[in-house]
Backbone as ProteinMPNN parsed JSONL, in Angstrom:
{"seq_chain_A": "MFKYAVIFLVISLVAGAIGFTDISAAARRISMILFGLFFLGFLLLVGLAMLVDQAMTTP", "coords_chain_A": {"N_chain_A": [[4.294, 19.084, -4.693], [6.834, 18.213, -4.647], [8.229, 19.717, -3.789], [7.212, 20.508, -1.163], [8.308, 17.826, -0.457], [11.235, 18.002, -0.033], [11.472, 19.97, 1.379], [10.374, 18.537, 4.169], [12.464, 16.559, 4.102], [14.783, 18.499, 4.632], [14.042, 19.271, 7.21], [14.303, 17.005, 8.089], [16.88, 16.385, 8.446], [17.939, 18.516, 10.22], [16.992, 17.895, 12.098], [17.665, 15.831, 13.021], [20.003, 16.559, 13.263], [20.489, 18.274, 15.886], [19.468, 16.468, 17.504], [16.566, 15.829, 18.358], [15.491, 12.753, 17.791], [12.912, 11.449, 17.172], [11.322, 13.582, 16.309], [12.833, 13.911, 13.611], [12.662, 11.171, 12.289], [10.072, 11.129, 12.174], [9.657, 13.077, 10.416], [11.675, 11.984, 8.012], [10.212, 10.011, 7.19], [7.554, 11.434, 5.935], [8.602, 12.934, 4.316], [9.745, 10.948, 2.869], [7.59, 8.98, 1.586], [5.886, 11.463, 0.687], [7.895, 12.044, -1.494], [7.809, 9.589, -3.206], [5.048, 9.364, -3.741], [5.537, 11.507, -5.436], [7.239, 10.851, -7.741], [5.823, 8.792, -7.969], [3.783, 9.927, -9.754], [5.376, 10.906, -11.682], [6.497, 9.274, -13.261], [3.728, 8.268, -14.337], [3.297, 10.186, -15.511], [5.152, 10.033, -17.791], [4.869, 7.855, -18.71], [1.881, 8.421, -20.099], [2.972, 10.236, -21.538], [4.126, 8.604, -23.424], [2.059, 7.066, -24.959], [0.511, 8.631, -26.045], [2.084, 9.532, -27.636], [2.263, 7.654, -29.467], [0.225, 7.106, -30.755], [-0.34, 9.363, -31.915], [1.547, 9.4, -34.242], [1.195, 7.142, -35.454], [0.349, 6.059, -38.439]], "CA_chain_A": [[4.485, 18.083, -3.913], [8.151, 17.897, -4.477], [9.138, 21.143, -2.708], [7.512, 19.585, 0.436], [9.237, 16.665, 0.217], [12.296, 18.791, 0.078], [11.163, 20.86, 2.751], [10.17, 17.748, 5.034], [13.942, 15.958, 4.086], [15.548, 19.412, 5.409], [13.659, 19.553, 8.51], [14.566, 15.775, 9.229], [18.252, 16.377, 8.878], [18.306, 19.719, 10.895], [16.401, 18.169, 13.734], [18.731, 14.585, 13.161], [21.968, 17.158, 13.749], [20.307, 18.782, 16.996], [19.597, 15.571, 18.627], [15.559, 15.281, 17.953], [15.485, 11.668, 16.541], [11.924, 10.944, 17.53], [10.725, 14.561, 14.941], [13.517, 13.947, 12.595], [12.477, 10.547, 11.705], [8.709, 11.309, 11.642], [9.853, 14.354, 9.03], [11.9, 11.762, 7.15], [8.935, 9.077, 6.939], [6.86, 11.867, 5.331], [9.26, 12.848, 2.912], [9.763, 9.893, 1.791], [6.164, 8.865, 1.408], [5.741, 12.692, -0.13], [9.143, 11.631, -2.622], [7.18, 8.083, -3.474], [3.922, 10.087, -5.105], [5.888, 12.191, -6.927], [8.031, 9.971, -8.42], [5.018, 7.484, -9.151], [3.02, 10.454, -10.951], [5.995, 11.249, -12.48], [6.545, 8.195, -14.192], [2.455, 8.074, -14.823], [3.126, 11.427, -16.991], [6.145, 9.467, -18.917], [4.173, 6.774, -20.0], [0.827, 8.899, -20.985], [3.217, 11.161, -22.83], [4.745, 7.693, -24.466], [0.874, 6.414, -25.485], [0.111, 10.195, -26.727], [3.284, 9.995, -29.188], [2.649, 6.673, -30.033], [-0.921, 7.405, -31.055], [-0.106, 10.901, -32.659], [2.43, 9.199, -35.172], [0.809, 5.83, -35.868], [-0.552, 6.328, -39.395]], "C_chain_A": [[6.318, 17.906, -3.886], [9.201, 18.748, -3.665], [8.814, 20.738, -1.36], [8.362, 18.665, 0.808], [10.779, 17.326, 0.608], [12.243, 19.683, 1.52], [11.099, 19.87, 4.207], [11.839, 16.672, 5.596], [14.768, 17.262, 4.813], [15.217, 19.662, 7.037], [14.298, 18.278, 9.323], [15.887, 15.983, 9.668], [18.884, 17.429, 9.896], [17.731, 19.039, 12.459], [17.604, 16.544, 14.222], [20.127, 15.321, 14.272], [21.497, 17.793, 15.541], [20.123, 17.39, 18.201], [17.715, 15.234, 18.74], [15.155, 14.455, 17.064], [13.888, 11.136, 16.588], [11.332, 12.367, 15.481], [11.88, 14.213, 13.714], [13.467, 12.49, 11.254], [10.917, 10.174, 11.534], [8.82, 12.207, 10.242], [10.468, 13.213, 7.658], [10.815, 10.638, 6.504], [8.354, 10.046, 5.76], [7.68, 12.334, 3.895], [9.341, 11.672, 1.966], [8.643, 9.409, 0.903], [5.93, 10.255, 0.061], [6.513, 12.181, -1.943], [8.313, 10.552, -3.741], [6.085, 8.57, -4.496], [4.14, 10.959, -5.909], [6.596, 11.825, -7.441], [6.539, 9.248, -9.158], [3.916, 8.277, -10.085], [4.06, 10.924, -12.06], [5.838, 10.359, -13.868], [4.697, 7.777, -14.885], [2.535, 8.542, -16.08], [3.66, 11.142, -18.004], [5.661, 8.763, -19.731], [2.533, 7.187, -20.606], [1.616, 9.783, -22.072], [3.787, 9.903, -24.021], [3.705, 7.369, -25.585], [0.825, 7.54, -26.196], [0.959, 9.711, -28.056], [3.011, 8.491, -30.177], [1.699, 6.707, -30.719], [-0.871, 8.127, -32.208], [0.597, 10.191, -34.26], [2.205, 8.061, -35.986], [0.052, 6.293, -37.103], [-2.251, 6.071, -39.747]], "O_chain_A": [[6.857, 17.4, -2.901], [10.321, 18.602, -3.175], [9.664, 20.59, -0.481], [8.994, 18.538, 1.857], [11.32, 16.979, 1.658], [13.058, 19.836, 2.43], [11.645, 20.278, 5.232], [12.212, 16.265, 6.696], [15.508, 16.869, 5.715], [15.99, 20.134, 7.871], [14.673, 18.239, 10.495], [16.226, 15.869, 10.846], [20.026, 17.326, 10.345], [17.947, 19.491, 13.583], [18.123, 16.292, 15.309], [20.778, 14.988, 15.263], [22.384, 17.659, 16.384], [20.521, 17.351, 19.365], [17.531, 14.169, 19.33], [14.657, 14.736, 15.974], [13.727, 10.191, 15.816], [11.138, 12.115, 14.292], [11.34, 14.404, 12.624], [13.859, 12.483, 10.087], [10.527, 9.18, 10.922], [8.16, 12.008, 9.222], [10.009, 13.35, 6.524], [10.716, 10.536, 5.281], [8.564, 9.647, 4.615], [7.365, 12.091, 2.73], [9.094, 11.523, 0.769], [8.723, 9.421, -0.325], [5.84, 10.049, -1.15], [5.974, 12.041, -3.04], [8.263, 10.777, -4.951], [6.095, 8.33, -5.703], [3.434, 11.314, -6.853], [7.032, 12.792, -8.066], [6.234, 9.172, -10.348], [3.257, 7.693, -10.946], [3.681, 11.275, -13.178], [5.342, 10.579, -14.973], [4.577, 7.028, -15.855], [2.225, 8.067, -17.173], [3.253, 11.55, -19.092], [5.756, 8.756, -20.958], [1.983, 6.447, -21.422], [1.164, 10.046, -23.187], [3.872, 10.147, -25.224], [4.014, 7.331, -26.776], [1.24, 7.315, -27.333], [0.529, 9.57, -29.201], [3.455, 8.305, -31.31], [2.046, 6.244, -31.805], [-1.242, 7.722, -33.309], [0.085, 10.536, -35.324], [2.814, 7.882, -37.041], [-0.952, 6.963, -36.858], [-2.735, 6.498, -40.796]]}, "name": "protein", "num_of_chains": 1, "seq": "MFKYAVIFLVISLVAGAIGFTDISAAARRISMILFGLFFLGFLLLVGLAMLVDQAMTTP"}
C-alpha cells in the first residue's frame, strides 16, 4: 500500500510540473488517503505488538 502511495505522489508531482492541475490534485488526494491507511495500519500493528509483549512478559 505504501508503494502505491509513493507512485501516486510521483504522478501528482509530475502532473503538477507539467500543468495538469486536476490530475495532480486527484493523484495527491489518492496518495494522501493511501498513506493515511498505511500509517493507521502501522500504528495498529505497533499497538498490537506492545500488547503481545506485555502479555508475554507478565508472570
